[in-house]
N, CA, C and O atoms as a DFTB+ gen file, in Angstrom:
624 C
 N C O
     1  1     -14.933     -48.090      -8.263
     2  2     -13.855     -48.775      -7.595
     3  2     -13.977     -48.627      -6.087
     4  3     -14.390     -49.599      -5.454
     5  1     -13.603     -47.316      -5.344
     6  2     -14.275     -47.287      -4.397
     7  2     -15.691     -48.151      -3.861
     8  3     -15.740     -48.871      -2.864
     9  1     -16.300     -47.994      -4.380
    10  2     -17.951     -48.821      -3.554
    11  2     -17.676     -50.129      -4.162
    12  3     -18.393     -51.003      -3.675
    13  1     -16.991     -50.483      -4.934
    14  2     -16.670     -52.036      -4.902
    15  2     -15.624     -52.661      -3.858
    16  3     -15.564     -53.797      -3.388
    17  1     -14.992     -51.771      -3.701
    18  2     -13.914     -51.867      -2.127
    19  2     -14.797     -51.776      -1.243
    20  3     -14.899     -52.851      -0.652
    21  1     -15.633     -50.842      -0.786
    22  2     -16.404     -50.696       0.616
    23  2     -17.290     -52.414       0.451
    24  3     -17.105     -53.409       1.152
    25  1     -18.418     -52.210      -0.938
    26  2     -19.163     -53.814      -0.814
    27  2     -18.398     -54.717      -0.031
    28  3     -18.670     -55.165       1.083
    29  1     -17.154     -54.988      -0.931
    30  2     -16.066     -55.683      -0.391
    31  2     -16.169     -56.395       1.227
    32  3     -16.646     -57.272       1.947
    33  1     -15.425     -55.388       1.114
    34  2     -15.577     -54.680       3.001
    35  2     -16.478     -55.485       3.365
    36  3     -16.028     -56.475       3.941
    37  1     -17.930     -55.434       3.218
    38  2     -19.052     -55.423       4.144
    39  2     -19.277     -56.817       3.933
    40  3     -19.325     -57.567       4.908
    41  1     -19.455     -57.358       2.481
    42  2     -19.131     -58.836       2.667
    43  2     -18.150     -59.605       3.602
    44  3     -18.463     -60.736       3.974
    45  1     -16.953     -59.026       4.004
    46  2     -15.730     -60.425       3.889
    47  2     -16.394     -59.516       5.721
    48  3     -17.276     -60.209       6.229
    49  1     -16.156     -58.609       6.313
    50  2     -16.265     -58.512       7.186
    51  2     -17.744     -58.587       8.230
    52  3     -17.633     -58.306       9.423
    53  1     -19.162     -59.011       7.609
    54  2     -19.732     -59.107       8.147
    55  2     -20.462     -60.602       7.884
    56  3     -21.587     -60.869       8.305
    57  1     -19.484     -61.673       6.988
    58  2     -19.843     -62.488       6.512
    59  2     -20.296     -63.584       7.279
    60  3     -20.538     -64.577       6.593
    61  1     -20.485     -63.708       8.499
    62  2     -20.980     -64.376       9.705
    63  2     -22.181     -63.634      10.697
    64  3     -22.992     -64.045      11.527
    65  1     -21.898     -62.618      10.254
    66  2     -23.642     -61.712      10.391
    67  2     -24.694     -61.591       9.781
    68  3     -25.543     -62.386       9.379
    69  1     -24.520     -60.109       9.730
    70  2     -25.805     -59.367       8.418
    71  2     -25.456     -60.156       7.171
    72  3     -26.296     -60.771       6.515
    73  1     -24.198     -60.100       6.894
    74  2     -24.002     -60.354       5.131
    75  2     -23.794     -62.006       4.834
    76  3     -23.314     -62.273       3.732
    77  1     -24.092     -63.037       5.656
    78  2     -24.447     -64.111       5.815
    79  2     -25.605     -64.861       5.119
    80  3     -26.551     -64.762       5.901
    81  1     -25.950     -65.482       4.160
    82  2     -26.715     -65.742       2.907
    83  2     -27.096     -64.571       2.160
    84  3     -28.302     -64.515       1.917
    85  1     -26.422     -63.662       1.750
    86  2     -26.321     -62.683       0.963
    87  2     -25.026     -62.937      -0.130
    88  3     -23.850     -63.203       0.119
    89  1     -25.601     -62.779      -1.215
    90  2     -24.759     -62.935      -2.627
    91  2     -24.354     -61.154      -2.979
    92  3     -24.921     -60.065      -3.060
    93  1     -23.203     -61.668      -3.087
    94  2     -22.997     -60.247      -3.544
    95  2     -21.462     -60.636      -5.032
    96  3     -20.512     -61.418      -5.051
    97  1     -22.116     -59.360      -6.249
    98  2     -22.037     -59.745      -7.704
    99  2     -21.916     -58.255      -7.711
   100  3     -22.157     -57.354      -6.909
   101  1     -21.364     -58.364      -9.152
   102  2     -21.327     -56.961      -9.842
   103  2     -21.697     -57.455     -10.946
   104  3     -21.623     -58.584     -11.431
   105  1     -22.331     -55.939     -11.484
   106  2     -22.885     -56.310     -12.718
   107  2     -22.388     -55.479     -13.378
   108  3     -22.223     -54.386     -12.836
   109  1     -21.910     -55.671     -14.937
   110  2     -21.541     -54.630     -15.801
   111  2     -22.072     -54.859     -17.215
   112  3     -22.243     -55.893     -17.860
   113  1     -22.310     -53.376     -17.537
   114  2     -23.408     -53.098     -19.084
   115  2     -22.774     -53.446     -19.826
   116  3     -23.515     -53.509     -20.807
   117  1     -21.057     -54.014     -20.358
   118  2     -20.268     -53.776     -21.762
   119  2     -19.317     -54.171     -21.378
   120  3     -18.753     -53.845     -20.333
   121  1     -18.888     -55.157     -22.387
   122  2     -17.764     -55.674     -22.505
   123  2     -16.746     -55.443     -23.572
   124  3     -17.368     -54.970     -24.523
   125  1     -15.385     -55.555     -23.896
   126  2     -14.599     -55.437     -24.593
   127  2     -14.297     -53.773     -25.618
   128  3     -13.714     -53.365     -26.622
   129  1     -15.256     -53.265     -24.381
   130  2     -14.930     -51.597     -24.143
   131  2     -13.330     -51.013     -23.412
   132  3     -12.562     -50.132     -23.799
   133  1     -13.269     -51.930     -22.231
   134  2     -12.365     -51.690     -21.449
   135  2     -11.472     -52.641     -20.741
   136  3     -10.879     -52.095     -19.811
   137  1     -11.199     -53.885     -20.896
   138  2     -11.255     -55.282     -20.345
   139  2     -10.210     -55.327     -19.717
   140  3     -10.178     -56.321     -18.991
   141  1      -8.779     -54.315     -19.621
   142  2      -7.799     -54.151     -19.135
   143  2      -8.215     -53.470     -17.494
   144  3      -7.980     -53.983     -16.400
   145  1      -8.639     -52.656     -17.681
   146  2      -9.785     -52.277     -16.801
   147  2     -10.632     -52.393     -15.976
   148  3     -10.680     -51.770     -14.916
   149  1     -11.657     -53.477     -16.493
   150  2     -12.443     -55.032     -16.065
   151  2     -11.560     -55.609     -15.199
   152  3     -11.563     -55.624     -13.969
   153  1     -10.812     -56.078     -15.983
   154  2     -10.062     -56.927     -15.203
   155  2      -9.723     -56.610     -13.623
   156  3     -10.161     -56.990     -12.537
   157  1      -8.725     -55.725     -14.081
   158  2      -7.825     -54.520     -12.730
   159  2      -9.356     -54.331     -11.704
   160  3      -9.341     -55.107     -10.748
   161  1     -10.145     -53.772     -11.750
   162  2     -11.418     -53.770     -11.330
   163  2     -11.658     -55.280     -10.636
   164  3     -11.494     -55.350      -9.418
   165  1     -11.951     -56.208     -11.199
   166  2     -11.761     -57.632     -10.651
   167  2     -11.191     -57.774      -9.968
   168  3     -11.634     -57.824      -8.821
   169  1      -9.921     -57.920     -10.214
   170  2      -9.323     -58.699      -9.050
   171  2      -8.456     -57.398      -8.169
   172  3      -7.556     -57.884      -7.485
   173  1      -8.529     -56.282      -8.089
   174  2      -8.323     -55.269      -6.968
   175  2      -9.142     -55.147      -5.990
   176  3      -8.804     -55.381      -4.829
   177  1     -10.457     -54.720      -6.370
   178  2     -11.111     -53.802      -6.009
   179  2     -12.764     -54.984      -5.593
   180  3     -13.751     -54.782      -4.884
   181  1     -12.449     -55.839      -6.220
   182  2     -13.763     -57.034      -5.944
   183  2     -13.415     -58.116      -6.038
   184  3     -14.160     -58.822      -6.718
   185  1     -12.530     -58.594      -5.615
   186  2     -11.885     -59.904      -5.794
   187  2     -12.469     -61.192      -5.052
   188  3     -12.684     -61.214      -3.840
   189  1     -12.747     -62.477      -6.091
   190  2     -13.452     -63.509      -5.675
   191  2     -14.886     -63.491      -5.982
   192  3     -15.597     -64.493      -5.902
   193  1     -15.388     -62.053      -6.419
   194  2     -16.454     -61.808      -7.117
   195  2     -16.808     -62.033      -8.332
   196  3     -16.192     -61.925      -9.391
   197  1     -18.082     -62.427      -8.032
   198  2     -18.467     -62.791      -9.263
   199  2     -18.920     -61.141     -10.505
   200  3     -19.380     -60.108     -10.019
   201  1     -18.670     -61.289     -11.902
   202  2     -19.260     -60.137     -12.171
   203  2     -19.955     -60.977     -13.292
   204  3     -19.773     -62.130     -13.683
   205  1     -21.098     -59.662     -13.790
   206  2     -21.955     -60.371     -14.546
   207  2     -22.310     -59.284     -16.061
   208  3     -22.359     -58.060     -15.943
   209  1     -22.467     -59.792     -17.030
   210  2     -23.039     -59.017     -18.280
   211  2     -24.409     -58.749     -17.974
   212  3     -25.191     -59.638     -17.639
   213  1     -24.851     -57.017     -18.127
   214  2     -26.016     -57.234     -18.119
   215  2     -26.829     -57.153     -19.667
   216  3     -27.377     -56.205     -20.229
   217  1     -26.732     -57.892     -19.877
   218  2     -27.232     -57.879     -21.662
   219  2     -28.582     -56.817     -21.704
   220  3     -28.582     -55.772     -22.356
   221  1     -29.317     -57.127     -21.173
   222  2     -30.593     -56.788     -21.204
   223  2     -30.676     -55.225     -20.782
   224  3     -31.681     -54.557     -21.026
   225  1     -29.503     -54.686     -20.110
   226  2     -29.645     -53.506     -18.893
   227  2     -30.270     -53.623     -18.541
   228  3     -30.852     -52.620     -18.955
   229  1     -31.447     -54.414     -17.501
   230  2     -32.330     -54.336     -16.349
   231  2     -32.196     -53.624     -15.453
   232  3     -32.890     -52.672     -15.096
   233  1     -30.589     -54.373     -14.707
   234  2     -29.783     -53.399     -13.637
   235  2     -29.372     -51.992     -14.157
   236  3     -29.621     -51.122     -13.323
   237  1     -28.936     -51.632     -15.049
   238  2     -28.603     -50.742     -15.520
   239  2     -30.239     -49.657     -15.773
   240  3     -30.123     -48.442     -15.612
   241  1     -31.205     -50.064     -16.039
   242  2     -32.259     -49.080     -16.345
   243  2     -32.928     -48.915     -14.339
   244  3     -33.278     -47.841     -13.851
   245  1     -32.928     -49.946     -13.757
   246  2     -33.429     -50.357     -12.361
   247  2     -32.265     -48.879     -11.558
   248  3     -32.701     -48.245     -10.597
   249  1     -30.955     -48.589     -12.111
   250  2     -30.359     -47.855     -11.548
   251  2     -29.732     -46.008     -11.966
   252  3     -28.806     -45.248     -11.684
   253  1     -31.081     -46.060     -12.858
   254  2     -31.170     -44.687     -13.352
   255  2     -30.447     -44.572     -14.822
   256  3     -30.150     -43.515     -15.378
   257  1     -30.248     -45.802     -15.290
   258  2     -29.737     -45.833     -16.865
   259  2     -27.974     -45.047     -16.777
   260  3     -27.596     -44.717     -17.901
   261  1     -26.992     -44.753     -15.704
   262  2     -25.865     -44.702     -15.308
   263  2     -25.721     -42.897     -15.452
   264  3     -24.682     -42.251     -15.588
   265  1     -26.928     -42.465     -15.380
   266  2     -27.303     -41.228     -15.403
   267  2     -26.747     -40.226     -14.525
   268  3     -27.538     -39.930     -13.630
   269  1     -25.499     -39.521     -14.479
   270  2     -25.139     -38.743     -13.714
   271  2     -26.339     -37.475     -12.908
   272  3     -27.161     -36.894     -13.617
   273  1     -26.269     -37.270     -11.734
   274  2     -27.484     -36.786     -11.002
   275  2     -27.312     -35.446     -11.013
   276  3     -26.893     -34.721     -10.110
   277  1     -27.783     -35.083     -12.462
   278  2     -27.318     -33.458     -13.053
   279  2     -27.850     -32.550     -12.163
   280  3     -27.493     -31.444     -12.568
   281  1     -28.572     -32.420     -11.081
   282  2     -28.583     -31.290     -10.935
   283  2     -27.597     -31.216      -9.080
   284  3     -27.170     -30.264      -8.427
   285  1     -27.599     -32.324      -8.902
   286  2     -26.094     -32.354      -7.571
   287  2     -24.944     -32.193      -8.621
   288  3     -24.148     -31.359      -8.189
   289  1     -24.501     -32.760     -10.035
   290  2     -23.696     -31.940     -11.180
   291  2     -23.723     -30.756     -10.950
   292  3     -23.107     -30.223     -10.028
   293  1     -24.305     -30.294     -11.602
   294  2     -24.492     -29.229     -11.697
   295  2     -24.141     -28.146     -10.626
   296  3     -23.447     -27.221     -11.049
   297  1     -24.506     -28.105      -9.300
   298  2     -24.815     -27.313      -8.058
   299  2     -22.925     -27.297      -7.890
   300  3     -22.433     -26.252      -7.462
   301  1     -22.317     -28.054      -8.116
   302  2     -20.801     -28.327      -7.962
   303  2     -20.341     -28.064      -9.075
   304  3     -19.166     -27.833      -8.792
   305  1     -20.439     -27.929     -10.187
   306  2     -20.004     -27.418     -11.223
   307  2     -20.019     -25.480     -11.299
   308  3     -19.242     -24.667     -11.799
   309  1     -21.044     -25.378     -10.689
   310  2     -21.737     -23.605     -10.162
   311  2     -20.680     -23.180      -9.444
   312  3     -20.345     -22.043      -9.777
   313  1     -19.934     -23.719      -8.469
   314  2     -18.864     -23.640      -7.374
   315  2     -17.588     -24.007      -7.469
   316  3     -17.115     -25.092      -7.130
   317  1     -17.110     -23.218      -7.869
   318  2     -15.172     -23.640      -8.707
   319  2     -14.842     -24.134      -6.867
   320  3     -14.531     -25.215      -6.366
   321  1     -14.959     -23.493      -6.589
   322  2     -14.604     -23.748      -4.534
   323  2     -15.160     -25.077      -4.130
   324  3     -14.534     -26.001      -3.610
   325  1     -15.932     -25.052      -4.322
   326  2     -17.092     -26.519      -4.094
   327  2     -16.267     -27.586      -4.990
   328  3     -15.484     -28.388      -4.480
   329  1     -16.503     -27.517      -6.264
   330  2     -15.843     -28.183      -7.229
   331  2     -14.437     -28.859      -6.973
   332  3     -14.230     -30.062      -6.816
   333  1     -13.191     -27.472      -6.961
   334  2     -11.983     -27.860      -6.199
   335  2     -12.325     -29.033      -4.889
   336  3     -12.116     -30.242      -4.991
   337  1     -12.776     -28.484      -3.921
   338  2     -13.057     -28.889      -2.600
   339  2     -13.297     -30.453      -2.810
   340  3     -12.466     -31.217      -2.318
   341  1     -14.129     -30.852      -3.347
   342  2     -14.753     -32.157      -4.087
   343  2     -13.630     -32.986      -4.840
   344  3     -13.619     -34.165      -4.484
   345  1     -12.772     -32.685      -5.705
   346  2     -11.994     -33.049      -6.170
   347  2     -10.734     -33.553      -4.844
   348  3     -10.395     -34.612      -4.316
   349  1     -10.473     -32.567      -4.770
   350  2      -9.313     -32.764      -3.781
   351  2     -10.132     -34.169      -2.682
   352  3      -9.816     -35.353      -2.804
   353  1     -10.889     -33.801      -1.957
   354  2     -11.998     -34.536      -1.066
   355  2     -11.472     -36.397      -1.718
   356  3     -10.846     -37.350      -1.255
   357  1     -12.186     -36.066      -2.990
   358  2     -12.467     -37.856      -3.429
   359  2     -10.482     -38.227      -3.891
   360  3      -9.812     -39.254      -4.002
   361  1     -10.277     -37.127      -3.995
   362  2      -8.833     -38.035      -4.033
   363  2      -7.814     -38.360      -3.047
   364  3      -6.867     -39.143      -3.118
   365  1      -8.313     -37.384      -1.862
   366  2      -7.705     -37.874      -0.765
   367  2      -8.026     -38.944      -0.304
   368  3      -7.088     -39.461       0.303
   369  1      -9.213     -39.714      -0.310
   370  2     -10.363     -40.493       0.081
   371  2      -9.528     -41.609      -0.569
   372  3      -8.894     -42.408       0.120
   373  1      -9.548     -41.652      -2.246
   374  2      -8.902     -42.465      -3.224
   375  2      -7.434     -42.946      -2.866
   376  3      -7.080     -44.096      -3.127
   377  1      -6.612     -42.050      -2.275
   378  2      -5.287     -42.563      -1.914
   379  2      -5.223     -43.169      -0.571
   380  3      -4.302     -43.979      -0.471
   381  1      -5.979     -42.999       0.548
   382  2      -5.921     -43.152       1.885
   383  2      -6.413     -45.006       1.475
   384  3      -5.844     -45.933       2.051
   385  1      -7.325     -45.201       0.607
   386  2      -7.904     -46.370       0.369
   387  2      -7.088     -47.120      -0.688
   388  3      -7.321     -48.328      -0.735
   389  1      -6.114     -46.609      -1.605
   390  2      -5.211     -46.881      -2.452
   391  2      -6.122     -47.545      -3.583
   392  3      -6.106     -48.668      -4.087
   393  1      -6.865     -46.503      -3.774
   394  2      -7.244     -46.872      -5.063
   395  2      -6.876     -46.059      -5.952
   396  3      -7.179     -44.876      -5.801
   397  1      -6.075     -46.500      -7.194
   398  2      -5.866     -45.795      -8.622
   399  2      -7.026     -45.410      -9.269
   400  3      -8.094     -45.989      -9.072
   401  1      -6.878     -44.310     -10.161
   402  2      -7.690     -43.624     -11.347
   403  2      -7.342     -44.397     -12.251
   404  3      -6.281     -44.976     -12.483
   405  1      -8.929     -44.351     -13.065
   406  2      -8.807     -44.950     -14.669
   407  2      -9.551     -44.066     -15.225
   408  3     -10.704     -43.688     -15.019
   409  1      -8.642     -43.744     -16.054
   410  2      -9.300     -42.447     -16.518
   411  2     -10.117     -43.093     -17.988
   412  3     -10.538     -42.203     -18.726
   413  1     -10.365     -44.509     -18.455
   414  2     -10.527     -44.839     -19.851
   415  2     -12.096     -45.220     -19.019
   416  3     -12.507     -45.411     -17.874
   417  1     -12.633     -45.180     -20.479
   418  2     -14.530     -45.532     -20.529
   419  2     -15.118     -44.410     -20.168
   420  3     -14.589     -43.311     -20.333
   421  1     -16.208     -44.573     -19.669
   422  2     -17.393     -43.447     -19.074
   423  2     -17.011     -43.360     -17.899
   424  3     -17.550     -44.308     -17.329
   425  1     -16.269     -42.675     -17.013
   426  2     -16.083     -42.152     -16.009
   427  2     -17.727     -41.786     -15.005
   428  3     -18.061     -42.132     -13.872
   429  1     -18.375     -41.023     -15.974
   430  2     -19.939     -40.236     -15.247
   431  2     -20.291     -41.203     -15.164
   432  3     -20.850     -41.123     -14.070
   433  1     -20.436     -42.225     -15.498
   434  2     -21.432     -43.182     -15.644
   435  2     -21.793     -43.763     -14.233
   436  3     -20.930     -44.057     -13.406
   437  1     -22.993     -43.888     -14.049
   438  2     -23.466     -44.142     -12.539
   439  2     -24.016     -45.219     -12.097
   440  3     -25.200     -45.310     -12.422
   441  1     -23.504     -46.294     -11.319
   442  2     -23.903     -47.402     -10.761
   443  2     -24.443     -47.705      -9.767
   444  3     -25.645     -47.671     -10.032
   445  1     -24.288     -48.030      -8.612
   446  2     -25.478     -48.634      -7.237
   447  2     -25.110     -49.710      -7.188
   448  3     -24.315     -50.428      -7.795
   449  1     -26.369     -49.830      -5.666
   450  2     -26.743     -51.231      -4.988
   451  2     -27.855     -51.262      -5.295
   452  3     -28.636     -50.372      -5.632
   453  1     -27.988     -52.669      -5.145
   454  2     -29.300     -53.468      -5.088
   455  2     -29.623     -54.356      -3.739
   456  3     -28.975     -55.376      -3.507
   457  1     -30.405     -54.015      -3.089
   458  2     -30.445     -55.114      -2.041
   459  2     -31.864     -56.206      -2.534
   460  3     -32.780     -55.677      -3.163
   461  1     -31.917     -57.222      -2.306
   462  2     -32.769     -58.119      -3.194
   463  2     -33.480     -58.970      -1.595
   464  3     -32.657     -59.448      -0.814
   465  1     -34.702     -59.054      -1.325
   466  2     -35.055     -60.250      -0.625
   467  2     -35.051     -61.825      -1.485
   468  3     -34.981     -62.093      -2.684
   469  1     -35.156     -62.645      -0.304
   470  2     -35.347     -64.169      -0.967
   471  2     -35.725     -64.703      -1.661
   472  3     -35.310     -65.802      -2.032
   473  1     -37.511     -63.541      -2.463
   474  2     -37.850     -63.900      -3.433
   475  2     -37.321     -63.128      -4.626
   476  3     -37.937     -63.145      -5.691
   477  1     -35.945     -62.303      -4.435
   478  2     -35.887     -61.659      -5.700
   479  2     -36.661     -60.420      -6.049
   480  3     -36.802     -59.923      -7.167
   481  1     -37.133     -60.012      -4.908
   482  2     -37.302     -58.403      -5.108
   483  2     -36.670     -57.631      -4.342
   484  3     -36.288     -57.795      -3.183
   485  1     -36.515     -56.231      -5.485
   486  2     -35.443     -55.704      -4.607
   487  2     -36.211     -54.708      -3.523
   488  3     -37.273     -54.246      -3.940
   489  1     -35.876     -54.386      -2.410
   490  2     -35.908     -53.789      -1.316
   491  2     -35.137     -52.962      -0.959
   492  3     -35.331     -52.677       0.223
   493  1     -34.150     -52.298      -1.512
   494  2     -33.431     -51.259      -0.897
   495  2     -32.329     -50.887      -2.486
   496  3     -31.540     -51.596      -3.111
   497  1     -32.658     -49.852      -2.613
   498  2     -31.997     -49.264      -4.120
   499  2     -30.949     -48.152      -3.997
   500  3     -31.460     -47.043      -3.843
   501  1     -29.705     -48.173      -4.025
   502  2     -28.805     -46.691      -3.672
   503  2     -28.365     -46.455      -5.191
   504  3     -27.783     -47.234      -5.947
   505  1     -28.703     -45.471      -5.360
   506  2     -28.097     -44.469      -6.969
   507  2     -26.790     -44.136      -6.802
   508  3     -26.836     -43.387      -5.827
   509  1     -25.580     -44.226      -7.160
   510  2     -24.418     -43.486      -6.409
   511  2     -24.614     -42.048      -7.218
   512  3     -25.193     -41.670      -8.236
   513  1     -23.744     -41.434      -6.106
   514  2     -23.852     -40.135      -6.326
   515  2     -22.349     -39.575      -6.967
   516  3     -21.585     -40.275      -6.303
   517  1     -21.826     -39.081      -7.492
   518  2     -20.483     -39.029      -8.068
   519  2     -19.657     -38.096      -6.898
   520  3     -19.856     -36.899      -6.696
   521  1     -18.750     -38.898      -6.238
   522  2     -17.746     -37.964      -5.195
   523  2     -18.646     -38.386      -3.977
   524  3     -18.192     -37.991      -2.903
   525  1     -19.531     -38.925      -3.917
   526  2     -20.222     -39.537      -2.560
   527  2     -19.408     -40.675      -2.039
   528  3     -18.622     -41.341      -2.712
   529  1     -19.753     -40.871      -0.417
   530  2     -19.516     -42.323      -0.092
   531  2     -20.552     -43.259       0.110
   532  3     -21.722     -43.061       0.437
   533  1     -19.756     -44.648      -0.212
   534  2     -21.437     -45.464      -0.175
   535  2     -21.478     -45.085       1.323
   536  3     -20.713     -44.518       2.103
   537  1     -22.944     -45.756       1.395
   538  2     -23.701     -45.250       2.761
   539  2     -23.577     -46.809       2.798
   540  3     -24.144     -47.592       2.037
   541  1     -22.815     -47.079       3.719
   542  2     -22.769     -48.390       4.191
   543  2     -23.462     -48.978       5.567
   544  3     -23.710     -50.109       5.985
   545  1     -23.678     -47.405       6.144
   546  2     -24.748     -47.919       7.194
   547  2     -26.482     -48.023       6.696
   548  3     -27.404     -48.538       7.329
   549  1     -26.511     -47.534       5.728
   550  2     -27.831     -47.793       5.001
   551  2     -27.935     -49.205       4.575
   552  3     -28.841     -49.987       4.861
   553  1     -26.630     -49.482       3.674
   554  2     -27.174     -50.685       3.153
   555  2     -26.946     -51.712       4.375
   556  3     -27.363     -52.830       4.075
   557  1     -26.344     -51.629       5.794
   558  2     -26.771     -52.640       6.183
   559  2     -27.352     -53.207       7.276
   560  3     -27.311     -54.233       7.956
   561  1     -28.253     -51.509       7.141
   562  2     -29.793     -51.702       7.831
   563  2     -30.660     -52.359       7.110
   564  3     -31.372     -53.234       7.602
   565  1     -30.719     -51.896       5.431
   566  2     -31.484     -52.806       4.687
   567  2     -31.306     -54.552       4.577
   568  3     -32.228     -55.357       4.442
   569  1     -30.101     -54.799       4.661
   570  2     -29.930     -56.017       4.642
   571  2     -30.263     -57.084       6.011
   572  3     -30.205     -58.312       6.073
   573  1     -30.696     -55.871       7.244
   574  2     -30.835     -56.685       8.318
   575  2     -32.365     -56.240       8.427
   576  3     -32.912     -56.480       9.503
   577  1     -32.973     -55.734       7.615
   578  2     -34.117     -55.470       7.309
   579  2     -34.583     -56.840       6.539
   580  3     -35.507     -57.424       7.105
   581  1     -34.163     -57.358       5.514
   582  2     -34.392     -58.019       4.787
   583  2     -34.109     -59.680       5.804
   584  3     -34.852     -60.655       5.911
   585  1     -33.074     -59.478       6.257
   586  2     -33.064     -60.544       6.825
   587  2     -34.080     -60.916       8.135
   588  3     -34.128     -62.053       8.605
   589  1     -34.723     -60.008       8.546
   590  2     -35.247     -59.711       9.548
   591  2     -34.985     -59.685      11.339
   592  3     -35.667     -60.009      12.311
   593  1     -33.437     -59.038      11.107
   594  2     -32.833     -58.823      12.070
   595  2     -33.382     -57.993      13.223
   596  3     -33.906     -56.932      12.881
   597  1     -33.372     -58.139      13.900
   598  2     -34.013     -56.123      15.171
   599  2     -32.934     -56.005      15.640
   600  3     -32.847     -54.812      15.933
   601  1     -31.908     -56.571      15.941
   602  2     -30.780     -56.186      16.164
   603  2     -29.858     -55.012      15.442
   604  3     -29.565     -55.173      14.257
   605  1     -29.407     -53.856      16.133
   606  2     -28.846     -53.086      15.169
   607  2     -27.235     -53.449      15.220
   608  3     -26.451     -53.246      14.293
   609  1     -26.974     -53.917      16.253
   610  2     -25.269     -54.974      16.224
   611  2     -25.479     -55.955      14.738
   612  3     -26.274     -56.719      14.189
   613  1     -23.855     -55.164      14.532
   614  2     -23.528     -55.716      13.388
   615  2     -21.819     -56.411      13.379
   616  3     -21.092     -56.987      12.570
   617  1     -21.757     -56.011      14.600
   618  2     -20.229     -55.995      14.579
   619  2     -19.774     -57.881      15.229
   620  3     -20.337     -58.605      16.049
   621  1     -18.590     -58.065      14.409
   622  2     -18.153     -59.619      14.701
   623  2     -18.005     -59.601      16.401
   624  3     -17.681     -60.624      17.003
């Protein structure tokens, strides 16, 4: 939810820049798992977006098969302090941005970006990390990479 708010973001606000012939989609592995959910997801958090079934998981195997990154798990799981710290962290983060918890489906489950050139290969791959923020200045160096920007102004 979060990194579908930030995408968000970077579309509607750089949509006369960097993010200017750039498609931006969500893709999801399963349907009629959670669709109340889906939905709320839709039109909150990515709205006007397109989302897509990935039947095949392509995206889904291309992005570590939604594989929580057990051993950054782990290293925070080792640390009740760390752990707390982290918790508190992403929910302050979560309310300042007013995004609600859903606590239904796979929660661990781990998604990404894809940045894609013109012919459809991808060029720039982010794994999310669970309690991370997207790196939004990454993805949109890659995208002015791709576009073949040298400019590092991004701003309207």
């Amino acid at each position: 939810r979060e990194e579908a708010k930030e995408l968000d973001s970077i579309a509607t606000r750089y949509a006369d820049t960097v993010a200017k012939d750039f498609a931006f989609f969500g893709i999801v592995k399963e349907v009629n798992v959670d669709d109340e959910g889906l939905s709320d997801f839709s039109t909150k958090y990515y709205p006007g977006r397109q989302l897509y079934l990935d039947e095949a998981l392509d995206f889904y195997h291309l992005l570590g098969d939604g594989a929580v990154r057990k051993m950054s798990l782990l290293r925070t799981f080792l640390s009740p302090i760390k752990l707390y710290r982290s918790i508190k962290e992403i929910g302050r983060r979560h309310t300042e941005k007013g995004i609600e918890q859903n606590m239904k489906g796979e929660g661990l489950v781990q998604g990404g970006v894809i940045v894609f050139d013109a012919e459809a290969k991808p060029r720039y791959v982010y794994q999310e990390k669970t309690g991370d923020e997207l790196p939004t200045e990454e993805i949109l160096a890659a995208m002015r990479e791709v576009k073949g920007m040298t400019d590092d102004s991004t701003e309207l």
